[in-house]
Amino acid sequence: PADRIKAFEVGFASTITRAGLILTDCEWVRRELIEYTGVAADLVVAVPLGVGPEFHPRCANDLKEFASQHGLPVGAYGLCVSTLEPRKRIGHLISAWRALPLGLRCRYPLVIAGGSGWRNESLMTEIEQAQAEGWLYCLGYVSESELPLLFAGARLFAYPSQYEGFGFPPLEAMASGVPTIVAAGTCLEETAGPAAVIIDPEDTARFSQVIEQLLTDDQAHARVSAAGIQHASQYNWQRCIAGTVDAYQNLLEG
């Protein structure tokens, strides 16, 4: 929105010039910031964020009550947790899901969770149509206490976002043992790493093909799931705290 951009531009330049240290959540954004602003590289330090221990694989019995409350099939739905706004490219995900065979769509419905953003009128129309066809559930906002259960009950997680500063949801899904698909050309290539399946969301056919494979191929599903758990374990809050403290100590000692 224009007012958000205006407020950002008013304060950003002066903040950069006054800063003795700038922390970013990943190396991708660190490089982007240096290129965009021309700030000295030694002033910018990347410190990855963490994933909480509440995100972990869960057995079906632990998920039954939650799934029943929301009318979801345990371990048999695709998931995207995202604000509904243009940069998240939810419409691309819906198009890819629509390209699946109808029987597969009905067996593995797509679940979208997240608050309403901006400029999403056409997206809401797409969501309503898919809901009427019976293969998409839109849950709206889901509480933080329920999110770990929502993640752990999914068959796969897809996040075709066009731009992120870090990307919590993919790592939370991976920590939950859920195979994850992310968009190429974003910092998600760094944070999700080689453990996620990286696709171009504009390529609907390829996007749909990857979705179908992870839904139906148990070996591929298990392989990507295991890789994701291992990768996500590297992102913890203890590491984040230590990196932040080191950055401040280096600033003060310099």
Coordinates of N, CA and C in Angstrom, one line a residue:
P1 N 0.8 -1.2 0.0 CA 0.0 0.0 0.0 C 0.9 1.3 0.0
A2 N 0.4 2.3 -0.7 CA 1.2 3.5 -0.9 C 1.6 4.2 0.5
D3 N 0.7 4.2 1.4 CA 1.0 4.8 2.7 C 2.1 4.1 3.4
R4 N 2.1 2.8 3.3 CA 3.2 2.0 3.9 C 4.5 2.2 3.3
I5 N 4.5 2.3 2.0 CA 5.8 2.6 1.3 C 6.3 4.0 1.6
K6 N 5.4 5.0 1.7 CA 5.8 6.4 2.0 C 6.4 6.4 3.4
A7 N 5.8 5.8 4.4 CA 6.3 5.8 5.7 C 7.7 5.1 5.8
F8 N 7.8 4.1 5.0 CA 9.1 3.3 5.0 C 10.2 4.2 4.4
E9 N 9.9 4.9 3.3 CA 10.9 5.7 2.6 C 11.3 6.9 3.4
V10 N 10.4 7.4 4.2 CA 10.7 8.6 5.0 C 11.8 8.3 6.1
G11 N 11.7 7.1 6.7 CA 12.6 6.8 7.8 C 13.8 5.9 7.5
F12 N 13.8 5.3 6.3 CA 14.8 4.2 6.1 C 16.2 4.8 5.8
A13 N 16.3 5.8 5.0 CA 17.6 6.4 4.7 C 18.3 6.9 5.9
S14 N 17.6 7.7 6.7 CA 18.2 8.3 7.9 C 18.6 7.2 8.9
T15 N 17.8 6.2 9.0 CA 18.2 5.0 9.9 C 19.5 4.4 9.5
I16 N 19.6 4.2 8.2 CA 20.8 3.5 7.6 C 22.1 4.4 8.0
T17 N 22.0 5.7 7.8 CA 23.1 6.6 8.0 C 23.5 6.6 9.5
R18 N 22.6 6.4 10.4 CA 22.8 6.5 11.8 C 23.3 5.2 12.4
A19 N 23.1 4.1 11.7 CA 23.3 2.8 12.3 C 24.8 2.5 12.4
G20 N 25.2 1.9 13.6 CA 26.6 1.4 13.7 C 26.6 -0.1 13.4
L21 N 25.5 -0.7 13.4 CA 25.3 -2.1 13.1 C 24.0 -2.4 12.6
I22 N 23.9 -3.2 11.5 CA 22.6 -3.6 10.9 C 22.6 -5.1 10.9
L23 N 21.5 -5.7 11.5 CA 21.3 -7.1 11.6 C 20.3 -7.5 10.5
T24 N 20.5 -8.5 9.7 CA 19.5 -9.1 8.8 C 19.3 -10.5 9.2
D25 N 18.2 -11.1 8.8 CA 17.8 -12.4 9.2 C 18.5 -13.5 8.3
C26 N 19.1 -13.1 7.2 CA 19.7 -14.1 6.4 C 20.8 -13.4 5.5
E27 N 21.7 -14.2 4.9 CA 22.7 -13.7 4.1 C 22.2 -13.1 2.8
W28 N 21.1 -13.6 2.3 CA 20.4 -13.2 1.0 C 20.0 -11.7 1.2
V29 N 19.4 -11.4 2.3 CA 18.9 -10.0 2.5 C 20.1 -9.1 2.9
R30 N 21.1 -9.7 3.5 CA 22.3 -8.9 3.8 C 22.9 -8.4 2.5
R31 N 23.1 -9.3 1.5 CA 23.7 -8.9 0.3 C 22.8 -7.9 -0.5
E32 N 21.5 -8.1 -0.4 CA 20.5 -7.2 -1.0 C 20.6 -5.8 -0.4
L33 N 20.7 -5.7 0.9 CA 20.7 -4.4 1.6 C 22.0 -3.7 1.2
I34 N 23.1 -4.4 1.1 CA 24.4 -3.7 0.8 C 24.3 -3.2 -0.7
E35 N 23.8 -4.0 -1.6 CA 23.7 -3.6 -3.0 C 22.7 -2.4 -3.1
Y36 N 21.6 -2.4 -2.4 CA 20.6 -1.4 -2.6 C 21.0 -0.1 -2.0
T37 N 21.6 -0.1 -0.8 CA 21.9 1.1 -0.1 C 23.3 1.6 -0.2
G38 N 24.2 0.7 -0.6 CA 25.6 1.1 -0.6 C 26.3 1.2 0.7
V39 N 25.6 0.7 1.8 CA 26.2 0.7 3.1 C 27.4 -0.2 3.1
A40 N 28.4 0.1 4.0 CA 29.6 -0.7 4.1 C 29.3 -2.1 4.5
A41 N 29.9 -3.1 3.9 CA 29.6 -4.5 4.1 C 29.9 -4.9 5.6
D42 N 30.9 -4.3 6.2 CA 31.2 -4.7 7.5 C 30.3 -4.2 8.6
L43 N 29.3 -3.4 8.2 CA 28.3 -2.9 9.1 C 27.1 -3.8 9.2
V44 N 27.0 -4.8 8.2 CA 25.8 -5.6 8.1 C 26.2 -7.0 8.4
V45 N 25.4 -7.6 9.4 CA 25.7 -9.0 9.9 C 24.4 -9.8 9.7
A46 N 24.5 -11.0 9.1 CA 23.4 -11.9 9.0 C 23.3 -12.8 10.2
V47 N 22.2 -12.8 10.9 CA 22.0 -13.7 12.1 C 20.7 -14.4 11.8
P48 N 20.7 -15.7 11.5 CA 19.4 -16.4 11.2 C 18.6 -16.5 12.4
L49 N 17.3 -16.5 12.2 CA 16.3 -16.7 13.3 C 16.2 -18.1 13.6
G50 N 15.3 -18.5 14.6 CA 15.1 -19.9 15.0 C 13.7 -20.4 14.9
V51 N 13.6 -21.7 15.0 CA 12.3 -22.4 15.0 C 12.1 -23.0 16.4
G52 N 10.9 -22.7 16.9 CA 10.6 -23.2 18.3 C 10.5 -24.7 18.4
P53 N 10.7 -25.3 19.5 CA 10.6 -26.7 19.7 C 9.2 -27.3 19.6
E54 N 8.2 -26.4 19.6 CA 6.8 -26.8 19.5 C 6.5 -27.4 18.1
F55 N 7.4 -27.1 17.1 CA 7.3 -27.6 15.7 C 8.1 -28.8 15.6
H56 N 7.4 -30.0 15.6 CA 8.1 -31.3 15.5 C 7.0 -32.3 14.9
P57 N 7.5 -33.4 14.4 CA 6.6 -34.4 13.9 C 5.7 -35.0 15.1
R58 N 4.4 -35.3 14.7 CA 3.5 -35.8 15.7 C 2.8 -37.0 15.1
C59 N 2.4 -37.9 16.0 CA 1.6 -39.1 15.5 C 0.2 -38.7 15.3
A60 N -0.5 -39.6 14.6 CA -1.9 -39.3 14.2 C -2.8 -39.1 15.4
N61 N -2.6 -39.9 16.5 CA -3.4 -39.8 17.6 C -3.3 -38.4 18.3
D62 N -2.2 -37.8 18.2 CA -2.0 -36.4 18.8 C -2.7 -35.4 17.9
L63 N -3.1 -35.7 16.7 CA -3.7 -34.7 15.8 C -5.2 -34.9 15.6
K64 N -5.7 -36.0 16.1 CA -7.1 -36.3 15.8 C -8.1 -35.2 16.3
E65 N -7.9 -34.8 17.5 CA -8.9 -33.8 18.1 C -8.8 -32.5 17.3
F66 N -7.6 -32.0 17.0 CA -7.5 -30.8 16.3 C -8.1 -30.9 14.9
A67 N -7.7 -32.0 14.2 CA -8.2 -32.2 12.8 C -9.8 -32.3 12.8
S68 N -10.3 -33.0 13.8 CA -11.8 -33.2 13.8 C -12.5 -31.8 14.0
Q69 N -11.9 -31.0 14.8 CA -12.5 -29.6 15.1 C -12.5 -28.8 13.8
H70 N -11.6 -29.0 13.0 CA -11.5 -28.2 11.7 C -12.0 -28.9 10.5
G71 N -12.4 -30.2 10.7 CA -12.9 -31.0 9.5 C -11.8 -31.3 8.6
L72 N -10.6 -31.6 9.1 CA -9.4 -31.9 8.2 C -9.0 -33.4 8.3
P73 N -8.6 -34.0 7.2 CA -8.1 -35.3 7.2 C -6.7 -35.4 7.7
V74 N -6.4 -36.1 8.8 CA -5.0 -36.2 9.3 C -4.0 -36.7 8.3
G75 N -3.0 -35.9 8.1 CA -1.9 -36.4 7.2 C -2.3 -36.4 5.7
A76 N -3.4 -35.8 5.4 CA -3.9 -35.9 4.0 C -4.4 -34.6 3.4
Y77 N -3.6 -33.5 3.7 CA -4.0 -32.2 3.1 C -2.7 -31.5 2.7
G78 N -2.8 -30.7 1.7 CA -1.7 -29.7 1.4 C -1.9 -28.5 2.2
L79 N -0.9 -27.7 2.5 CA -1.0 -26.6 3.4 C -0.2 -25.4 2.9
C80 N -0.8 -24.2 3.1 CA 0.0 -23.0 2.9 C -0.5 -22.1 4.1
V81 N 0.5 -21.6 4.8 CA 0.2 -20.6 5.9 C 0.8 -19.3 5.5
S82 N -0.1 -18.3 5.2 CA 0.3 -17.0 4.6 C -0.7 -16.0 4.7
T83 N -0.3 -14.7 4.9 CA -1.2 -13.6 4.7 C -1.7 -13.6 3.2
L84 N -3.0 -13.3 3.0 CA -3.5 -13.3 1.7 C -3.3 -11.9 1.0
E85 N -2.1 -11.8 0.3 CA -1.8 -10.6 -0.4 C -0.9 -11.0 -1.6
P86 N -0.8 -10.0 -2.6 CA -0.2 -10.4 -3.9 C 1.2 -11.0 -3.8
R87 N 2.1 -10.5 -3.0 CA 3.5 -11.1 -3.0 C 3.5 -12.6 -2.6
K88 N 2.5 -13.1 -2.0 CA 2.6 -14.5 -1.5 C 2.2 -15.4 -2.6
R89 N 1.6 -14.9 -3.7 CA 1.3 -15.7 -4.9 C 0.5 -17.0 -4.6
I90 N -0.5 -16.8 -3.8 CA -1.4 -17.9 -3.4 C -2.2 -18.4 -4.6
G91 N -2.5 -17.4 -5.5 CA -3.2 -17.8 -6.7 C -2.5 -18.8 -7.6
H92 N -1.1 -18.7 -7.6 CA -0.3 -19.6 -8.4 C -0.4 -21.0 -7.7
L93 N -0.5 -21.1 -6.4 CA -0.6 -22.4 -5.8 C -2.0 -23.0 -6.1
I94 N -3.0 -22.2 -6.0 CA -4.4 -22.7 -6.4 C -4.4 -23.2 -7.8
S95 N -3.8 -22.5 -8.7 CA -3.8 -22.9 -10.1 C -3.1 -24.3 -10.2
A96 N -1.9 -24.4 -9.5 CA -1.2 -25.7 -9.6 C -2.0 -26.8 -9.0
W97 N -2.8 -26.6 -7.9 CA -3.6 -27.6 -7.3 C -4.8 -28.0 -8.2
R98 N -5.3 -27.0 -8.9 CA -6.4 -27.2 -9.8 C -6.0 -28.1 -10.9
A99 N -4.7 -28.0 -11.3 CA -4.2 -28.9 -12.4 C -4.0 -30.3 -12.0
L100 N -4.1 -30.7 -10.7 CA -4.1 -32.1 -10.3 C -5.4 -32.8 -10.8
P101 N -5.3 -34.1 -10.9 CA -6.5 -34.9 -11.2 C -7.6 -34.6 -10.1
L102 N -8.8 -34.6 -10.5 CA -9.9 -34.2 -9.6 C -9.9 -35.2 -8.4
G103 N -9.7 -36.5 -8.6 CA -9.7 -37.4 -7.5 C -8.6 -37.2 -6.5
L104 N -7.5 -36.7 -7.0 CA -6.3 -36.4 -6.1 C -6.6 -35.2 -5.3
R105 N -7.2 -34.2 -6.0 CA -7.6 -32.9 -5.3 C -8.5 -33.2 -4.1
C106 N -9.5 -34.1 -4.4 CA -10.5 -34.4 -3.3 C -9.9 -35.2 -2.2
R107 N -9.0 -36.1 -2.6 CA -8.3 -36.9 -1.5 C -7.4 -36.1 -0.7
Y108 N -6.7 -35.2 -1.3 CA -5.7 -34.3 -0.6 C -6.1 -32.8 -0.8
P109 N -7.1 -32.3 -0.1 CA -7.5 -30.9 -0.3 C -6.4 -30.0 0.1
L110 N -6.5 -28.8 -0.5 CA -5.5 -27.7 -0.1 C -6.1 -26.9 1.0
V111 N -5.3 -26.7 2.0 CA -5.7 -25.9 3.2 C -4.9 -24.6 3.2
I112 N -5.6 -23.5 3.3 CA -4.9 -22.2 3.3 C -5.3 -21.5 4.7
A113 N -4.3 -21.1 5.4 CA -4.5 -20.5 6.7 C -3.7 -19.2 6.8
G114 N -4.4 -18.2 7.3 CA -3.7 -16.9 7.4 C -4.7 -15.7 7.3
G115 N -4.3 -14.6 7.8 CA -5.2 -13.4 7.8 C -5.3 -12.8 6.5
S116 N -6.3 -12.0 6.3 CA -6.5 -11.3 5.0 C -5.6 -10.1 4.9
G117 N -5.0 -9.9 3.8 CA -4.0 -8.8 3.5 C -4.7 -7.7 2.7
W118 N -4.0 -7.4 1.6 CA -4.5 -6.3 0.8 C -4.5 -6.7 -0.7
R119 N -5.4 -6.0 -1.5 CA -5.5 -6.3 -2.9 C -5.7 -7.8 -3.2
N120 N -6.7 -8.4 -2.5 CA -6.9 -9.9 -2.6 C -8.3 -10.2 -3.1
E121 N -9.0 -9.3 -3.7 CA -10.3 -9.5 -4.1 C -10.4 -10.7 -5.1
S122 N -9.6 -10.7 -6.1 CA -9.7 -11.7 -7.1 C -9.2 -13.1 -6.5
L123 N -8.3 -13.0 -5.6 CA -7.8 -14.2 -4.9 C -9.0 -14.8 -4.1
M124 N -9.7 -14.0 -3.4 CA -10.8 -14.5 -2.6 C -11.9 -15.2 -3.5
T125 N -12.0 -14.6 -4.7 CA -13.0 -15.2 -5.6 C -12.5 -16.6 -6.0
E126 N -11.2 -16.8 -6.3 CA -10.6 -18.1 -6.6 C -10.8 -19.1 -5.4
I127 N -10.6 -18.6 -4.2 CA -10.7 -19.4 -3.0 C -12.1 -19.9 -2.9
E128 N -13.1 -19.0 -3.0 CA -14.5 -19.3 -2.9 C -14.9 -20.4 -3.9
Q129 N -14.4 -20.2 -5.1 CA -14.8 -21.2 -6.2 C -14.2 -22.6 -5.9
A130 N -13.0 -22.6 -5.4 CA -12.4 -23.9 -5.1 C -13.0 -24.5 -3.9
Q131 N -13.4 -23.7 -2.9 CA -14.2 -24.2 -1.8 C -15.5 -24.8 -2.2
A132 N -16.2 -24.2 -3.1 CA -17.5 -24.7 -3.6 C -17.3 -26.0 -4.3
E133 N -16.1 -26.2 -5.0 CA -15.8 -27.4 -5.7 C -15.4 -28.5 -4.7
G134 N -15.1 -28.2 -3.5 CA -14.9 -29.2 -2.4 C -13.4 -29.6 -2.2
W135 N -12.5 -28.9 -2.8 CA -11.1 -29.3 -2.7 C -10.2 -28.3 -2.0
L136 N -10.7 -27.2 -1.4 CA -10.0 -26.2 -0.8 C -10.7 -25.8 0.5
Y137 N -9.9 -25.7 1.6 CA -10.4 -25.2 2.9 C -9.7 -23.9 3.2
C138 N -10.4 -22.9 3.5 CA -9.7 -21.6 4.0 C -10.1 -21.4 5.4
L139 N -9.1 -21.5 6.3 CA -9.3 -21.5 7.7 C -9.2 -20.1 8.3
G140 N -8.7 -19.1 7.5 CA -8.5 -17.8 8.1 C -7.4 -17.8 9.1
Y141 N -7.4 -16.9 10.1 CA -6.3 -16.8 11.1 C -6.4 -18.1 12.0
V142 N -5.2 -18.6 12.2 CA -5.1 -19.8 13.1 C -4.2 -19.4 14.3
S143 N -4.6 -19.7 15.5 CA -3.9 -19.2 16.7 C -2.5 -19.9 16.8
E144 N -1.6 -19.2 17.5 CA -0.2 -19.7 17.6 C -0.2 -21.1 18.3
S145 N -1.1 -21.3 19.2 CA -1.2 -22.6 19.9 C -1.6 -23.7 19.0
E146 N -2.4 -23.4 17.9 CA -2.8 -24.5 17.0 C -1.9 -24.7 15.8
L147 N -1.1 -23.7 15.5 CA -0.3 -23.8 14.3 C 0.6 -25.0 14.3
P148 N 1.3 -25.4 15.3 CA 2.1 -26.6 15.3 C 1.3 -27.8 14.9
L149 N 0.1 -27.9 15.3 CA -0.8 -29.1 15.0 C -1.2 -29.0 13.5
L150 N -1.5 -27.8 13.1 CA -1.9 -27.6 11.7 C -0.7 -28.1 10.7
F151 N 0.5 -27.6 11.1 CA 1.7 -28.0 10.3 C 1.9 -29.5 10.3
A152 N 1.9 -30.1 11.5 CA 2.3 -31.5 11.6 C 1.3 -32.4 11.0
G153 N 0.0 -32.0 10.8 CA -1.0 -32.8 10.1 C -1.0 -32.8 8.6
A154 N -0.1 -32.0 8.0 CA -0.2 -31.8 6.6 C 0.6 -32.9 5.9
R155 N 0.3 -33.2 4.6 CA 1.0 -34.1 3.8 C 2.2 -33.4 3.1
L156 N 2.0 -32.1 2.7 CA 3.0 -31.3 2.2 C 2.7 -29.8 2.5
F157 N 3.7 -29.0 2.4 CA 3.6 -27.5 2.6 C 4.2 -26.8 1.4
A158 N 3.4 -25.8 0.9 CA 3.9 -25.1 -0.3 C 3.9 -23.6 0.0
Y159 N 4.9 -22.9 -0.4 CA 5.1 -21.5 -0.1 C 5.7 -20.8 -1.3
P160 N 4.8 -20.3 -2.2 CA 5.3 -19.8 -3.5 C 5.6 -18.3 -3.4
S161 N 5.9 -17.7 -2.2 CA 6.0 -16.3 -2.0 C 7.1 -15.7 -2.9
Q162 N 6.8 -14.5 -3.4 CA 7.7 -13.8 -4.3 C 8.8 -13.1 -3.6
Y163 N 8.6 -12.7 -2.3 CA 9.6 -12.0 -1.5 C 9.4 -12.2 0.0
E164 N 10.5 -12.6 0.6 CA 10.5 -12.7 2.1 C 11.8 -12.1 2.7
G165 N 11.7 -11.9 4.0 CA 12.9 -11.4 4.7 C 13.7 -12.6 5.4
F166 N 12.9 -13.6 5.6 CA 13.5 -14.8 6.2 C 12.6 -16.1 5.8
G167 N 11.4 -16.1 6.2 CA 10.5 -17.2 5.8 C 10.4 -18.2 6.9
F168 N 9.6 -17.9 7.9 CA 9.3 -18.8 9.0 C 8.5 -20.0 8.6
P169 N 7.4 -19.9 7.9 CA 6.5 -21.0 7.7 C 7.2 -22.2 7.0
P170 N 8.1 -22.1 6.0 CA 8.7 -23.3 5.4 C 9.6 -24.0 6.5
L171 N 10.3 -23.3 7.3 CA 11.1 -24.0 8.3 C 10.3 -24.6 9.4
E172 N 9.2 -24.0 9.7 CA 8.3 -24.6 10.7 C 7.7 -25.9 10.2
A173 N 7.3 -25.9 8.9 CA 6.8 -27.1 8.2 C 7.9 -28.2 8.2
M174 N 9.1 -27.8 7.8 CA 10.2 -28.8 7.7 C 10.5 -29.4 9.1
A175 N 10.5 -28.5 10.1 CA 10.7 -29.0 11.5 C 9.6 -30.0 11.9
S176 N 8.4 -29.8 11.3 CA 7.3 -30.7 11.7 C 7.3 -32.0 10.9
G177 N 8.3 -32.2 10.0 CA 8.4 -33.4 9.2 C 7.6 -33.3 7.9
V178 N 7.2 -32.1 7.5 CA 6.4 -32.0 6.3 C 7.2 -31.6 5.1
P179 N 7.2 -32.4 4.0 CA 7.9 -32.0 2.8 C 7.5 -30.6 2.3
T180 N 8.4 -29.8 1.9 CA 8.2 -28.4 1.7 C 8.6 -27.9 0.3
I181 N 7.8 -27.1 -0.4 CA 8.0 -26.6 -1.7 C 8.1 -25.1 -1.5
V182 N 9.2 -24.5 -2.1 CA 9.4 -23.0 -2.0 C 9.7 -22.4 -3.3
A183 N 9.6 -21.1 -3.4 CA 9.8 -20.4 -4.7 C 11.3 -20.1 -4.9
A184 N 11.7 -20.3 -6.2 CA 13.1 -19.9 -6.6 C 13.2 -18.4 -6.6
G185 N 14.5 -17.9 -6.6 CA 14.7 -16.5 -6.7 C 14.4 -15.7 -5.5
T186 N 14.3 -16.3 -4.3 CA 14.0 -15.6 -3.1 C 15.0 -16.1 -2.0
C187 N 15.0 -15.4 -0.9 CA 15.8 -15.9 0.2 C 15.4 -17.3 0.7
L188 N 14.3 -17.8 0.3 CA 13.9 -19.1 0.7 C 14.8 -20.2 0.2
E189 N 15.5 -19.8 -0.9 CA 16.6 -20.8 -1.4 C 17.7 -20.9 -0.4
E190 N 17.9 -19.9 0.4 CA 19.0 -20.0 1.5 C 18.4 -20.6 2.7
T191 N 17.3 -20.1 3.2 CA 16.8 -20.6 4.5 C 16.2 -22.0 4.4
A192 N 15.5 -22.3 3.3 CA 14.9 -23.6 3.2 C 16.0 -24.6 2.7
G193 N 16.9 -24.0 1.9 CA 18.1 -24.8 1.5 C 17.8 -26.0 0.6
P194 N 18.8 -26.9 0.4 CA 18.6 -28.0 -0.5 C 17.6 -29.0 0.1
A195 N 17.1 -28.8 1.3 CA 16.1 -29.8 1.8 C 14.7 -29.6 1.3
A196 N 14.4 -28.4 0.8 CA 13.1 -28.1 0.2 C 13.2 -28.4 -1.3
V197 N 12.0 -28.5 -1.9 CA 11.9 -28.6 -3.4 C 11.7 -27.2 -3.9
I198 N 12.6 -26.7 -4.7 CA 12.6 -25.3 -5.2 C 12.0 -25.3 -6.6
I199 N 11.0 -24.5 -6.8 CA 10.3 -24.4 -8.1 C 10.0 -23.0 -8.5
D200 N 9.7 -22.8 -9.7 CA 9.2 -21.5 -10.3 C 7.7 -21.5 -10.2
P201 N 7.0 -20.8 -9.4 CA 5.6 -20.8 -9.3 C 4.9 -20.4 -10.5
E202 N 5.6 -19.7 -11.4 CA 5.0 -19.3 -12.7 C 4.8 -20.5 -13.6
D203 N 5.6 -21.6 -13.4 CA 5.5 -22.8 -14.2 C 4.5 -23.7 -13.6
T204 N 3.2 -23.5 -13.9 CA 2.1 -24.2 -13.3 C 2.2 -25.7 -13.4
A205 N 2.6 -26.2 -14.6 CA 2.7 -27.6 -14.9 C 3.8 -28.2 -14.0
R206 N 4.9 -27.6 -13.9 CA 6.0 -28.2 -13.1 C 5.6 -28.1 -11.6
F207 N 5.0 -27.0 -11.2 CA 4.6 -26.9 -9.8 C 3.6 -28.0 -9.4
S208 N 2.6 -28.2 -10.3 CA 1.6 -29.3 -10.1 C 2.3 -30.6 -10.1
Q209 N 3.2 -30.9 -10.9 CA 3.9 -32.2 -11.0 C 4.6 -32.5 -9.7
V210 N 5.3 -31.5 -9.1 CA 6.0 -31.6 -7.8 C 5.0 -31.9 -6.7
I211 N 3.9 -31.2 -6.7 CA 2.9 -31.4 -5.7 C 2.4 -32.9 -5.8
E212 N 2.1 -33.3 -7.0 CA 1.5 -34.7 -7.2 C 2.5 -35.7 -6.7
Q213 N 3.8 -35.5 -7.0 CA 4.8 -36.5 -6.6 C 4.9 -36.6 -5.1
L214 N 4.9 -35.5 -4.4 CA 5.0 -35.5 -2.9 C 3.7 -36.0 -2.3
L215 N 2.6 -35.9 -2.9 CA 1.3 -36.5 -2.4 C 1.3 -38.0 -2.6
T216 N 1.8 -38.5 -3.7 CA 1.6 -39.9 -4.0 C 2.8 -40.8 -3.9
D217 N 4.0 -40.3 -3.9 CA 5.2 -41.1 -3.9 C 5.7 -41.1 -2.5
D218 N 5.5 -42.2 -1.8 CA 5.9 -42.3 -0.4 C 7.4 -42.2 -0.2
Q219 N 8.2 -42.8 -1.1 CA 9.6 -42.7 -1.0 C 10.1 -41.3 -1.1
A220 N 9.6 -40.6 -2.1 CA 10.0 -39.2 -2.3 C 9.6 -38.4 -1.1
H221 N 8.4 -38.6 -0.6 CA 7.8 -37.9 0.6 C 8.7 -38.2 1.8
A222 N 9.1 -39.4 2.1 CA 10.0 -39.7 3.2 C 11.3 -39.1 3.1
R223 N 11.9 -39.1 1.9 CA 13.2 -38.5 1.7 C 13.2 -37.0 1.9
V224 N 12.3 -36.3 1.4 CA 12.2 -34.8 1.6 C 11.9 -34.5 3.0
S225 N 11.0 -35.3 3.6 CA 10.7 -35.1 5.0 C 11.9 -35.2 5.9
A226 N 12.7 -36.2 5.8 CA 13.8 -36.4 6.6 C 14.9 -35.3 6.4
A227 N 15.1 -34.9 5.1 CA 16.0 -33.9 4.9 C 15.6 -32.6 5.5
G228 N 14.3 -32.3 5.5 CA 13.7 -31.1 6.1 C 13.9 -31.0 7.6
I229 N 13.7 -32.1 8.3 CA 13.9 -32.2 9.7 C 15.3 -31.9 10.1
Q230 N 16.2 -32.5 9.4 CA 17.6 -32.3 9.6 C 18.0 -30.8 9.4
H231 N 17.6 -30.3 8.3 CA 17.9 -28.9 7.9 C 17.3 -27.9 8.9
A232 N 16.1 -28.1 9.3 CA 15.4 -27.1 10.2 C 16.1 -27.1 11.6
S233 N 16.7 -28.3 12.0 CA 17.3 -28.4 13.3 C 18.5 -27.4 13.4
Q234 N 19.0 -26.9 12.3 CA 20.1 -25.9 12.4 C 19.6 -24.5 12.8
Y235 N 18.3 -24.3 12.7 CA 17.8 -23.0 13.0 C 17.1 -23.0 14.4
N236 N 17.8 -22.6 15.4 CA 17.3 -22.6 16.8 C 17.6 -21.2 17.4
W237 N 16.8 -20.9 18.5 CA 16.9 -19.6 19.1 C 18.2 -19.4 19.9
Q238 N 18.8 -20.5 20.3 CA 20.1 -20.4 21.0 C 21.2 -19.9 20.0
R239 N 21.2 -20.4 18.8 CA 22.1 -19.9 17.8 C 21.9 -18.5 17.5
C240 N 20.6 -18.1 17.4 CA 20.3 -16.7 17.1 C 20.7 -15.8 18.2
I241 N 20.5 -16.2 19.4 CA 21.0 -15.3 20.5 C 22.5 -15.2 20.5
A242 N 23.2 -16.3 20.3 CA 24.6 -16.2 20.3 C 25.2 -15.3 19.2
G243 N 24.6 -15.5 18.0 CA 25.0 -14.6 16.9 C 24.7 -13.2 17.1
T244 N 23.6 -12.8 17.8 CA 23.3 -11.5 18.1 C 24.2 -10.9 19.1
V245 N 24.5 -11.6 20.1 CA 25.5 -11.2 21.2 C 26.8 -10.9 20.6
D246 N 27.3 -11.9 19.7 CA 28.6 -11.7 19.1 C 28.7 -10.4 18.2
A247 N 27.6 -10.2 17.5 CA 27.5 -9.0 16.6 C 27.7 -7.7 17.5
Y248 N 27.0 -7.6 18.6 CA 27.0 -6.5 19.5 C 28.4 -6.4 20.1
Q249 N 29.0 -7.5 20.6 CA 30.3 -7.4 21.2 C 31.3 -6.9 20.2
N250 N 31.3 -7.4 19.0 CA 32.2 -6.9 18.0 C 32.1 -5.4 17.7
L251 N 30.8 -5.0 17.7 CA 30.6 -3.5 17.5 C 31.2 -2.7 18.7
L252 N 31.0 -3.2 19.9 CA 31.5 -2.4 21.1 C 33.0 -2.5 21.2
E253 N 33.6 -3.6 20.8 CA 35.0 -3.8 20.9 C 35.7 -3.1 19.7
G254 N 35.0 -2.8 18.6 CA 35.6 -2.1 17.5 C 35.7 -0.6 17.8

